[in-house]
Short mmCIF file of C-alpha atoms and ligand atoms in Angstrom, two decimals:
data_model
loop_
_atom_site.label_atom_id
_atom_site.label_comp_id
_atom_site.label_asym_id
_atom_site.label_seq_id
_atom_site.Cartn_x
_atom_site.Cartn_y
_atom_site.Cartn_z
CA MET A 1 7.52 -8.72 18.39
CA THR A 2 6.35 -10.66 15.33
CA PRO A 3 9.01 -13.28 14.56
CA HIS A 4 10.40 -13.77 11.06
CA ALA A 5 8.66 -16.54 9.15
CA PRO A 6 10.78 -19.68 9.75
CA SER A 7 13.23 -20.14 6.87
CA TYR A 8 16.91 -20.71 6.16
CA TYR A 9 17.26 -16.94 6.08
CA ALA A 10 15.60 -16.42 9.46
CA ALA A 11 17.86 -19.14 10.91
CA THR A 12 20.99 -17.37 9.62
CA ALA A 13 19.91 -13.74 10.03
CA ASN A 14 22.45 -11.19 11.23
CA PRO A 15 21.48 -9.50 14.49
CA PHE A 16 19.30 -6.43 14.14
CA PRO A 17 17.75 -4.85 17.23
CA SER A 18 13.95 -4.90 17.43
CA GLN A 19 12.52 -1.45 16.74
CA SER A 20 9.75 -0.05 18.90
CA THR A 21 6.08 0.13 17.94
CA LEU A 22 4.66 3.52 16.99
CA ALA A 23 2.90 5.09 19.98
CA GLY A 24 1.70 8.68 19.71
CA ASP A 25 2.16 11.27 17.01
CA GLU A 26 5.28 11.82 14.91
CA ARG A 27 6.17 14.31 12.21
CA ALA A 28 8.61 13.85 9.35
CA ASP A 29 9.20 14.99 5.79
CA VAL A 30 8.54 11.46 4.52
CA VAL A 31 6.56 8.52 5.87
CA VAL A 32 7.40 5.16 4.29
CA ILE A 33 4.98 2.25 4.69
CA GLY A 34 6.61 -1.16 4.37
CA GLY A 35 10.03 -2.34 5.48
CA GLY A 36 11.12 -4.48 2.53
CA PHE A 37 13.77 -3.57 -0.06
CA THR A 38 11.55 -0.89 -1.69
CA GLY A 39 10.66 0.91 1.54
CA LEU A 40 14.15 0.61 3.03
CA SER A 41 15.79 1.91 -0.12
CA ALA A 42 13.33 4.82 -0.39
CA ALA A 43 13.89 5.67 3.28
CA LEU A 44 17.69 5.46 3.04
CA HIS A 45 17.93 7.48 -0.18
CA ALA A 46 15.48 10.10 1.16
CA ALA A 47 17.41 10.45 4.43
CA GLU A 48 20.69 10.83 2.52
CA ALA A 49 19.02 13.59 0.49
CA GLY A 50 18.32 15.50 3.71
CA PHE A 51 14.68 14.52 4.42
CA THR A 52 13.56 13.44 7.88
CA VAL A 53 12.04 9.98 7.49
CA VAL A 54 9.81 7.64 9.49
CA LEU A 55 9.37 4.06 8.25
CA LEU A 56 6.40 2.03 9.49
CA GLU A 57 6.60 -1.75 9.09
CA GLY A 58 3.51 -3.80 9.91
CA LYS A 59 5.50 -6.76 11.15
CA ARG A 60 9.31 -6.92 11.04
CA ILE A 61 11.95 -5.53 8.72
CA GLY A 62 12.26 -8.02 5.85
CA TRP A 63 9.11 -9.94 6.88
CA GLY A 64 7.62 -9.85 3.34
CA ALA A 65 9.09 -11.12 0.08
CA SER A 66 12.37 -9.28 0.70
CA GLY A 67 13.31 -11.59 3.55
CA ARG A 68 12.17 -14.81 1.87
CA ASN A 69 13.06 -14.69 -1.81
CA GLY A 70 15.38 -16.83 -3.89
CA GLY A 71 18.14 -14.22 -3.65
CA GLN A 72 18.65 -14.29 -7.43
CA LEU A 73 20.05 -11.01 -8.76
CA ILE A 74 18.90 -11.03 -12.37
CA PRO A 75 19.76 -7.83 -14.25
CA GLY A 76 16.87 -6.13 -16.06
CA MET A 77 13.12 -6.60 -15.87
CA ARG A 78 10.83 -9.56 -16.39
CA TRP A 79 10.44 -8.43 -20.03
CA GLY A 80 13.54 -9.05 -22.10
CA ALA A 81 15.08 -6.45 -24.42
CA THR A 82 13.42 -8.04 -27.45
CA ASP A 83 9.92 -7.60 -26.00
CA LEU A 84 10.68 -4.07 -24.86
CA VAL A 85 11.97 -3.04 -28.29
CA ASP A 86 9.00 -4.66 -30.05
CA THR A 87 6.58 -2.78 -27.81
CA PHE A 88 8.24 0.61 -27.24
CA GLY A 89 10.73 1.00 -30.09
CA GLU A 90 14.51 1.08 -29.75
CA ALA A 91 15.03 4.52 -28.22
CA GLN A 92 12.47 4.16 -25.43
CA ALA A 93 13.42 0.52 -24.77
CA ALA A 94 17.11 1.47 -24.53
CA ARG A 95 16.29 4.13 -21.90
CA LEU A 96 14.21 1.67 -19.88
CA ILE A 97 16.78 -1.10 -20.06
CA ALA A 98 19.67 1.22 -19.18
CA LEU A 99 17.78 2.46 -16.14
CA SER A 100 16.81 -1.02 -14.99
CA LEU A 101 20.41 -2.19 -15.43
CA GLU A 102 21.54 0.62 -13.09
CA ALA A 103 19.92 -1.38 -10.31
CA THR A 104 22.72 -3.97 -10.44
CA GLY A 105 25.47 -1.46 -9.71
CA MET A 106 23.30 0.26 -7.12
CA VAL A 107 22.76 -2.93 -5.08
CA LYS A 108 26.42 -3.92 -5.31
CA GLY A 109 27.38 -0.35 -4.41
CA ARG A 110 25.18 -0.40 -1.29
CA ILE A 111 26.64 -3.73 -0.21
CA ALA A 112 30.20 -2.41 -0.61
CA ARG A 113 29.56 1.03 0.89
CA HIS A 114 27.85 -0.22 4.06
CA ALA A 115 29.89 -3.47 4.22
CA LEU A 116 26.64 -5.46 4.23
CA ALA A 117 27.37 -9.08 5.17
CA CYS A 118 24.92 -10.78 2.82
CA ASP A 119 26.97 -13.47 1.03
CA LEU A 120 27.03 -11.69 -2.35
CA ARG A 121 28.25 -13.98 -5.16
CA ALA A 122 28.73 -13.19 -8.85
CA GLY A 123 26.98 -14.61 -11.91
CA HIS A 124 23.51 -15.56 -13.12
CA PHE A 125 22.88 -18.40 -15.56
CA GLN A 126 19.61 -18.68 -17.43
CA ALA A 127 19.20 -22.31 -18.48
CA ALA A 128 17.34 -23.08 -21.72
CA ALA A 129 14.50 -25.53 -21.04
CA ARG A 130 13.86 -26.02 -24.79
CA PRO A 131 16.25 -25.89 -27.77
CA GLY A 132 14.27 -22.95 -29.26
CA HIS A 133 14.92 -20.90 -26.12
CA MET A 134 18.62 -20.78 -27.10
CA ASP A 135 17.74 -18.80 -30.24
CA ALA A 136 15.71 -16.33 -28.21
CA MET A 137 18.60 -15.91 -25.76
CA ARG A 138 21.08 -15.37 -28.59
CA ARG A 139 18.85 -12.63 -30.03
CA GLU A 140 18.57 -11.07 -26.59
CA ALA A 141 22.36 -11.01 -26.05
CA GLU A 142 22.98 -9.52 -29.52
CA LEU A 143 20.31 -6.87 -29.05
CA LEU A 144 21.61 -5.80 -25.64
CA HIS A 145 25.10 -5.57 -27.05
CA ARG A 146 23.97 -3.50 -30.04
CA LEU A 147 21.66 -1.19 -28.07
CA LEU A 148 23.78 -0.54 -25.00
CA GLY A 149 27.14 -2.21 -25.50
CA TYR A 150 26.09 -4.63 -22.72
CA ASP A 151 28.90 -7.16 -22.83
CA SER A 152 28.61 -9.26 -19.68
CA LEU A 153 26.44 -11.89 -21.44
CA ARG A 154 27.94 -15.10 -22.81
CA MET A 155 26.10 -17.94 -24.56
CA ILE A 156 26.83 -21.40 -23.15
CA GLU A 157 26.29 -24.20 -25.66
CA LYS A 158 24.98 -27.60 -24.60
CA ALA A 159 28.47 -29.13 -24.84
CA ASP A 160 29.71 -26.72 -22.15
CA LEU A 161 26.62 -26.88 -19.92
CA GLY A 162 28.51 -28.98 -17.38
CA ASP A 163 30.63 -25.94 -16.46
CA GLN A 164 27.43 -24.25 -15.27
CA VAL A 165 24.98 -26.80 -13.95
CA ALA A 166 24.92 -30.59 -13.63
CA SER A 167 21.32 -31.14 -14.81
CA PRO A 168 20.04 -33.32 -17.66
CA LEU A 169 17.14 -30.92 -18.32
CA TYR A 170 18.76 -28.14 -20.29
CA HIS A 171 20.00 -27.31 -23.80
CA GLY A 172 22.56 -24.63 -22.90
CA GLY A 173 21.84 -21.12 -21.74
CA MET A 174 23.04 -17.58 -21.20
CA PHE A 175 25.50 -16.54 -18.49
CA ASP A 176 25.44 -12.98 -17.18
CA ALA A 177 28.59 -12.08 -15.26
CA ALA A 178 26.86 -8.95 -13.90
CA GLY A 179 24.13 -11.00 -12.17
CA GLY A 180 24.59 -12.81 -8.91
CA HIS A 181 22.93 -13.88 -5.70
CA PHE A 182 22.75 -12.90 -2.05
CA HIS A 183 21.17 -13.63 1.35
CA PRO A 184 18.09 -11.42 0.95
CA LEU A 185 17.10 -11.07 4.59
CA ASN A 186 20.62 -10.02 5.55
CA TYR A 187 20.60 -7.47 2.71
CA ALA A 188 17.30 -6.06 4.08
CA LEU A 189 18.60 -5.98 7.66
CA GLY A 190 21.82 -4.33 6.45
CA LEU A 191 19.86 -1.67 4.57
CA ALA A 192 17.81 -1.09 7.73
CA ARG A 193 20.98 -0.64 9.78
CA ALA A 194 22.29 1.85 7.20
CA ALA A 195 18.94 3.67 7.21
CA VAL A 196 18.97 3.99 11.02
CA ALA A 197 22.55 5.29 10.83
CA ALA A 198 21.35 7.87 8.28
CA GLY A 199 18.68 9.06 10.74
CA VAL A 200 15.60 7.08 9.65
CA ARG A 201 13.24 6.32 12.55
CA ILE A 202 11.94 2.77 12.04
CA PHE A 203 8.90 1.37 13.83
CA GLU A 204 8.07 -2.34 13.65
CA ASP A 205 4.80 -4.13 14.48
CA SER A 206 3.13 -0.92 13.34
CA PRO A 207 0.65 -1.73 10.56
CA VAL A 208 -0.82 1.33 8.89
CA MET A 209 -4.59 1.04 8.89
CA ASP A 210 -5.48 4.29 7.21
CA LEU A 211 -3.58 6.61 4.89
CA HIS A 212 -4.41 10.14 3.80
CA GLN A 213 -2.43 10.40 0.59
CA ALA A 214 -2.23 14.13 -0.14
CA ALA A 215 -0.16 16.63 1.86
CA PRO A 216 -0.29 16.62 4.72
CA VAL A 217 0.03 12.85 4.33
CA VAL A 218 -1.17 11.10 7.48
CA ALA A 219 -0.48 7.42 8.17
CA ARG A 220 -2.43 6.04 11.12
CA THR A 221 -1.68 2.89 13.10
CA ALA A 222 -3.63 1.47 16.05
CA ASN A 223 -1.63 3.57 18.53
CA GLY A 224 -0.34 6.59 16.66
CA ALA A 225 -0.02 8.62 13.49
CA VAL A 226 2.75 10.06 11.34
CA THR A 227 2.15 13.36 9.53
CA ALA A 228 4.45 14.04 6.59
CA ARG A 229 4.91 16.02 3.38
CA TYR A 230 5.32 12.84 1.28
CA GLY A 231 4.16 9.24 1.62
CA VAL A 232 5.67 6.10 0.12
CA LEU A 233 3.61 2.92 -0.25
CA ALA A 234 6.03 0.01 -0.41
CA CYS A 235 3.80 -2.97 0.41
CA ASP A 236 4.06 -4.98 -2.85
CA ALA A 237 1.90 -8.14 -2.62
CA PHE A 238 0.11 -6.73 0.46
CA ILE A 239 -0.84 -3.40 -1.13
CA GLY A 240 -4.51 -4.37 -1.55
CA GLU A 241 -4.96 -4.54 2.22
CA ILE A 242 -4.24 -0.84 2.65
CA GLU A 243 -5.14 0.56 -0.80
CA PRO A 244 -7.74 -1.68 -2.51
CA ASN A 245 -7.64 0.31 -5.77
CA LEU A 246 -3.91 -0.35 -6.17
CA GLY A 247 -4.51 -3.94 -5.06
CA ARG A 248 -6.43 -4.52 -8.30
CA TRP A 249 -3.14 -4.04 -10.21
CA THR A 250 -1.22 -6.86 -8.56
CA MET A 251 -1.98 -10.49 -7.82
CA PRO A 252 -0.25 -12.05 -4.81
CA VAL A 253 1.16 -15.38 -6.05
CA ALA A 254 2.54 -17.85 -3.51
CA ASN A 255 6.00 -19.19 -4.25
CA TYR A 256 7.92 -21.79 -2.24
CA ASN A 257 11.61 -22.37 -1.46
CA ILE A 258 13.60 -25.05 0.30
CA ALA A 259 17.17 -25.28 1.62
CA THR A 260 18.79 -28.71 1.69
CA ALA A 261 21.08 -29.86 4.47
CA PRO A 262 24.70 -28.71 3.86
CA LEU A 263 26.00 -30.81 0.97
CA GLY A 264 29.71 -30.31 1.51
CA GLU A 265 31.80 -28.21 -0.82
CA ALA A 266 32.63 -30.89 -3.39
CA THR A 267 29.02 -32.04 -3.89
CA ALA A 268 27.73 -28.49 -3.97
CA ARG A 269 30.33 -27.38 -6.53
CA ALA A 270 29.59 -30.42 -8.67
CA LEU A 271 25.94 -29.26 -8.95
CA ILE A 272 26.71 -25.66 -9.95
CA PRO A 273 30.41 -25.46 -10.85
CA SER A 274 30.27 -21.75 -11.69
CA GLY A 275 28.71 -20.90 -8.31
CA ALA A 276 26.20 -18.69 -10.16
CA ALA A 277 22.50 -18.30 -9.45
CA VAL A 278 20.52 -20.39 -11.93
CA SER A 279 16.99 -19.94 -13.19
CA ASP A 280 15.46 -21.76 -16.12
CA SER A 281 13.31 -20.59 -19.01
CA LYS A 282 10.13 -22.46 -18.09
CA PHE A 283 7.01 -20.37 -17.55
CA VAL A 284 6.71 -21.74 -14.00
CA LEU A 285 10.40 -21.59 -13.51
CA ASN A 286 12.87 -23.42 -11.28
CA TYR A 287 15.48 -21.21 -9.67
CA TYR A 288 18.30 -22.24 -7.42
CA ARG A 289 21.72 -21.40 -6.05
CA LEU A 290 24.24 -22.48 -3.43
CA SER A 291 24.27 -20.85 -0.01
CA ALA A 292 27.46 -19.76 1.70
CA ASP A 293 27.37 -23.00 3.73
CA ASN A 294 26.92 -25.19 0.62
CA ARG A 295 23.21 -25.90 0.75
CA LEU A 296 21.10 -25.90 -2.37
CA ILE A 297 18.43 -23.21 -2.08
CA PHE A 298 15.74 -24.15 -4.56
CA GLY A 299 12.46 -22.56 -5.65
CA GLY A 300 10.04 -24.32 -7.92
CA GLY A 301 6.32 -24.61 -8.52
CA GLU A 302 3.71 -21.93 -7.95
CA LYS A 303 0.46 -22.27 -6.11
CA TYR A 304 -2.46 -20.12 -7.09
CA SER A 305 -4.75 -20.97 -4.21
CA PRO A 306 -4.26 -18.86 -1.10
CA ARG A 307 -3.85 -21.92 1.14
CA PRO A 308 -0.19 -23.07 1.43
CA PRO A 309 0.55 -26.76 0.85
CA ALA A 310 0.45 -28.78 4.09
CA ASP A 311 3.97 -30.02 3.31
CA VAL A 312 6.00 -27.27 1.61
CA ALA A 313 9.16 -29.40 1.34
CA GLY A 314 7.11 -32.19 -0.26
CA PHE A 315 5.62 -29.66 -2.71
CA VAL A 316 9.02 -28.39 -3.88
CA ARG A 317 10.96 -31.69 -3.76
CA PRO A 318 9.68 -33.17 -7.09
CA HIS A 319 10.78 -30.00 -8.91
CA LEU A 320 14.23 -30.21 -7.29
CA GLU A 321 14.61 -33.91 -8.11
CA ARG A 322 13.61 -33.34 -11.75
CA VAL A 323 16.40 -30.78 -12.10
CA PHE A 324 18.92 -32.77 -10.04
CA PRO A 325 18.02 -36.50 -10.06
CA GLN A 326 21.34 -37.11 -8.26
CA LEU A 327 19.82 -35.41 -5.18
CA ALA A 328 16.90 -37.87 -4.87
CA GLY A 329 16.01 -38.23 -1.20
CA VAL A 330 18.31 -35.37 -0.09
CA HIS A 331 17.52 -34.07 3.38
CA ILE A 332 15.65 -30.77 3.39
CA ASP A 333 16.36 -28.63 6.47
CA HIS A 334 14.18 -25.59 5.73
CA ALA A 335 11.04 -24.96 3.67
CA TRP A 336 9.13 -21.71 3.42
CA GLY A 337 6.93 -19.61 1.18
CA GLY A 338 6.16 -16.00 0.39
CA LEU A 339 3.97 -13.85 -1.79
CA VAL A 340 5.21 -12.40 -5.08
CA GLY A 341 3.38 -9.29 -6.33
CA VAL A 342 2.64 -9.96 -10.01
CA THR A 343 1.04 -7.52 -12.49
CA LEU A 344 -1.14 -8.55 -15.42
CA ASN A 345 1.53 -7.76 -18.04
CA ARG A 346 4.53 -8.49 -15.73
CA LEU A 347 5.82 -4.90 -15.94
CA PRO A 348 6.27 -3.17 -12.56
CA HIS A 349 3.63 -0.66 -11.46
CA PHE A 350 4.96 2.73 -10.27
CA GLY A 351 3.03 5.94 -9.72
CA ARG A 352 1.70 8.47 -7.27
CA ILE A 353 -1.62 9.35 -5.69
CA GLY A 354 -1.63 12.88 -4.33
CA ASP A 355 1.73 13.19 -2.53
CA THR A 356 2.17 9.46 -2.03
CA PHE A 357 4.47 7.48 -4.29
CA TYR A 358 4.16 3.74 -4.85
CA ALA A 359 6.20 1.01 -6.55
CA HIS A 360 5.26 -2.68 -6.63
CA GLY A 361 4.45 -5.61 -8.91
CA TYR A 362 8.03 -6.43 -9.87
CA SER A 363 6.68 -9.83 -10.96
CA GLY A 364 9.54 -11.94 -9.61
CA HIS A 365 12.30 -9.48 -10.57
CA GLY A 366 12.33 -7.33 -7.45
CA ALA A 367 15.62 -8.27 -5.79
CA LEU A 368 17.46 -5.64 -7.84
CA LEU A 369 14.68 -3.32 -9.10
CA THR A 370 13.41 -2.51 -5.59
CA THR A 371 16.60 -0.70 -4.58
CA LEU A 372 16.39 1.31 -7.81
CA ALA A 373 12.69 2.03 -7.18
CA GLY A 374 13.48 3.47 -3.75
CA SER A 375 16.15 5.74 -5.18
CA LEU A 376 13.86 6.93 -8.01
CA ILE A 377 11.15 7.77 -5.46
CA ALA A 378 13.66 9.79 -3.42
CA GLU A 379 14.79 11.51 -6.63
CA ALA A 380 11.17 12.40 -7.48
CA MET A 381 10.62 13.84 -3.99
CA GLN A 382 13.61 16.11 -4.63
CA GLY A 383 11.89 17.43 -7.74
CA THR A 384 13.43 15.32 -10.51
CA ALA A 385 10.76 12.85 -11.51
CA GLU A 386 11.92 12.15 -15.06
CA ARG A 387 13.46 8.76 -14.30
CA PHE A 388 10.66 7.74 -11.93
CA ASP A 389 8.15 8.68 -14.65
CA LEU A 390 9.88 6.45 -17.18
CA PHE A 391 8.61 3.54 -15.06
CA ALA A 392 5.37 5.27 -14.01
CA LYS A 393 4.40 5.62 -17.68
CA LEU A 394 4.77 1.92 -18.47
CA PRO A 395 1.51 0.51 -19.78
CA GLY A 396 -0.61 -1.74 -17.64
CA ARG A 397 -4.09 -2.30 -16.34
CA PRO A 398 -5.79 -3.84 -13.36
CA PHE A 399 -6.69 -7.52 -13.30
CA PRO A 400 -10.19 -7.96 -14.70
CA GLY A 401 -13.06 -9.44 -12.79
CA GLY A 402 -13.64 -7.47 -9.60
CA PRO A 403 -12.87 -8.83 -6.14
CA LEU A 404 -14.72 -12.15 -6.59
CA LEU A 405 -13.70 -13.14 -10.12
CA ARG A 406 -10.20 -11.65 -10.24
CA HIS A 407 -8.49 -14.63 -8.64
CA PRO A 408 -10.32 -17.47 -10.46
CA LEU A 409 -9.72 -15.78 -13.84
CA TYR A 410 -6.04 -15.36 -13.04
CA VAL A 411 -5.72 -19.00 -11.93
CA ALA A 412 -7.31 -20.19 -15.17
CA GLY A 413 -4.79 -18.12 -17.18
CA MET A 414 -1.81 -19.31 -15.17
CA LEU A 415 -2.79 -22.97 -15.39
CA TRP A 416 -2.91 -22.65 -19.17
CA TYR A 417 0.65 -21.25 -19.26
CA ALA A 418 1.87 -23.83 -16.73
CA LEU A 419 0.40 -26.55 -18.97
CA ARG A 420 2.42 -25.20 -21.91
CA ASP A 421 5.62 -26.01 -19.93
CA ARG A 422 4.62 -29.66 -20.11
CA LEU A 423 3.54 -29.84 -23.77
C1 LIG B 501 9.44 -16.99 -2.50
C2 LIG B 501 9.87 -15.80 -3.31
C3 LIG B 501 10.98 -15.89 -4.13
C4 LIG B 501 11.40 -14.79 -4.87
N1 LIG B 501 12.58 -14.89 -5.56
C5 LIG B 501 13.07 -13.80 -6.18
C6 LIG B 501 14.36 -13.84 -6.77
O1 LIG B 501 15.08 -14.84 -6.66
N2 LIG B 501 14.81 -12.74 -7.44
C7 LIG B 501 14.03 -11.60 -7.54
O2 LIG B 501 14.47 -10.65 -8.19
N3 LIG B 501 12.83 -11.51 -6.93
C8 LIG B 501 12.35 -12.57 -6.24
N4 LIG B 501 11.16 -12.48 -5.57
C9 LIG B 501 10.44 -11.18 -5.58
C10 LIG B 501 11.08 -10.17 -4.61
O3 LIG B 501 11.34 -10.79 -3.39
C11 LIG B 501 10.14 -8.98 -4.44
O4 LIG B 501 9.92 -8.39 -5.70
C12 LIG B 501 10.70 -7.90 -3.51
O5 LIG B 501 11.22 -8.45 -2.33
C13 LIG B 501 9.60 -6.89 -3.17
O6 LIG B 501 10.11 -6.02 -2.17
P1 LIG B 501 9.17 -4.95 -1.53
O7 LIG B 501 9.96 -4.21 -0.52
O8 LIG B 501 8.51 -4.15 -2.59
O9 LIG B 501 8.01 -5.80 -0.81
P2 LIG B 501 8.10 -6.73 0.49
O10 LIG B 501 9.46 -7.23 0.73
O11 LIG B 501 7.02 -7.74 0.37
O12 LIG B 501 7.79 -5.73 1.66
C14 LIG B 501 6.51 -5.19 1.89
C15 LIG B 501 6.43 -4.92 3.39
O13 LIG B 501 5.28 -4.12 3.63
C16 LIG B 501 4.78 -4.50 4.91
N5 LIG B 501 3.40 -4.04 4.98
C17 LIG B 501 2.35 -4.50 4.25
N6 LIG B 501 1.24 -3.82 4.58
C18 LIG B 501 1.60 -2.91 5.54
C19 LIG B 501 0.89 -1.92 6.27
N7 LIG B 501 -0.42 -1.73 6.12
N8 LIG B 501 1.57 -1.17 7.17
C20 LIG B 501 2.91 -1.33 7.34
N9 LIG B 501 3.63 -2.27 6.66
C21 LIG B 501 2.98 -3.05 5.78
C22 LIG B 501 4.93 -6.01 4.92
O14 LIG B 501 4.91 -6.52 6.25
C23 LIG B 501 6.28 -6.19 4.24
O15 LIG B 501 7.35 -6.29 5.15
C24 LIG B 501 10.68 -13.56 -4.83
C25 LIG B 501 9.57 -13.46 -4.00
C26 LIG B 501 9.16 -14.56 -3.24
C27 LIG B 501 7.98 -14.41 -2.33
#
């Protein structure tokens, strides 16, 4: 059985029995490919709707981004309300935002309903890296209030920043009481347990090598095949390996996290007194939170080359020490990385090919949106595709440049934006 990538999450994972590898032929109403949040949510919602479901995971449940991410539950999409209104107009933007905000209640609802032990904590604080970012946040809070009566946002002025985060870097920020954070791998494993209880047959170490996308959908692995009425592609940053055409729409970007040694409650609380998840408004952002055992879990820096840094902790440490100089030299117990599926315009990419649905490219905002995506896919399979189509109709286009130039062009673009953080 493929082990989980070493990380703080793998070291503190709740038990979940290994699932067998697909051997032979299976039939189901739905075959789901990928055992991260998207695939697990689609499988669970489909099973609850009465479909028979097989889920094929190439490695282990939660092996991809879902088991390695920062655990930040940030309501909404990567685009703020202001950008959405400017691009789509108020009515359409309000529909999109309302739907994306449903994800927050859906994730919390799943955690409560299945009693998922995943260290859920309330609150997300977006820290302003520049004074001008405060104005943008104020406009965002006012717009969300006016459009949807969204009232969980509160502006935090610089004078009160110490109640949120003990860092010299920021100019205030915006606190969202509806946001939060969790242990992502334990959320994934909990969803998997709930899916099995709902009748989903899960196979691990079963990479799909070939997919026929129109009914009958057939997903083939090295040792078997699943024939189904519907397929679900839930492979996010890995989608290009199985479906190269869809792979042109997302760029896998490596992102790295560390977990410090336990800091003790007093030191930990002094860093983030509110206990919220924090992310800042830089283009290459820092994001961090406290774990249930009082470690700082910190993500910072992006690497656009496919090769991981030789020393991941050493790569992240300077970012951590810039945010919290008081932690200079702190011991780092765990360091790990993962791939984020990013689209060219940072809007998620949903759609269908034949009878196969797909959802990916959440662009760093997938911890909440994935559970929603899975439920919208299940809804569409039941014949109500209106809400799925709201996302499927979002504009977007593939990365330019073809297989050879795609990555260098993207890197050049990203380095320009990263440079702007420093100007
Ligand atoms: C380091 C890092 C930090 C992040 N931090 C945050 C955060 O704080 N907040 C946030 O909102 N988002 C964050 N994200 C993004 C978020 O984790 C993702 O958007 C989300 O987990 C995507 O879930 P998914 O199920 O679509 O994909 P994944 O979790 O990547 O799952 C895809 C699965 O498909 C499997 N697979 C691939 N190919 C095949 C195949 N051929 N056959 C069978 N199985 C296959 C893979 O093994 C994998 O398990 C972060 C991501 C990373 C990497």
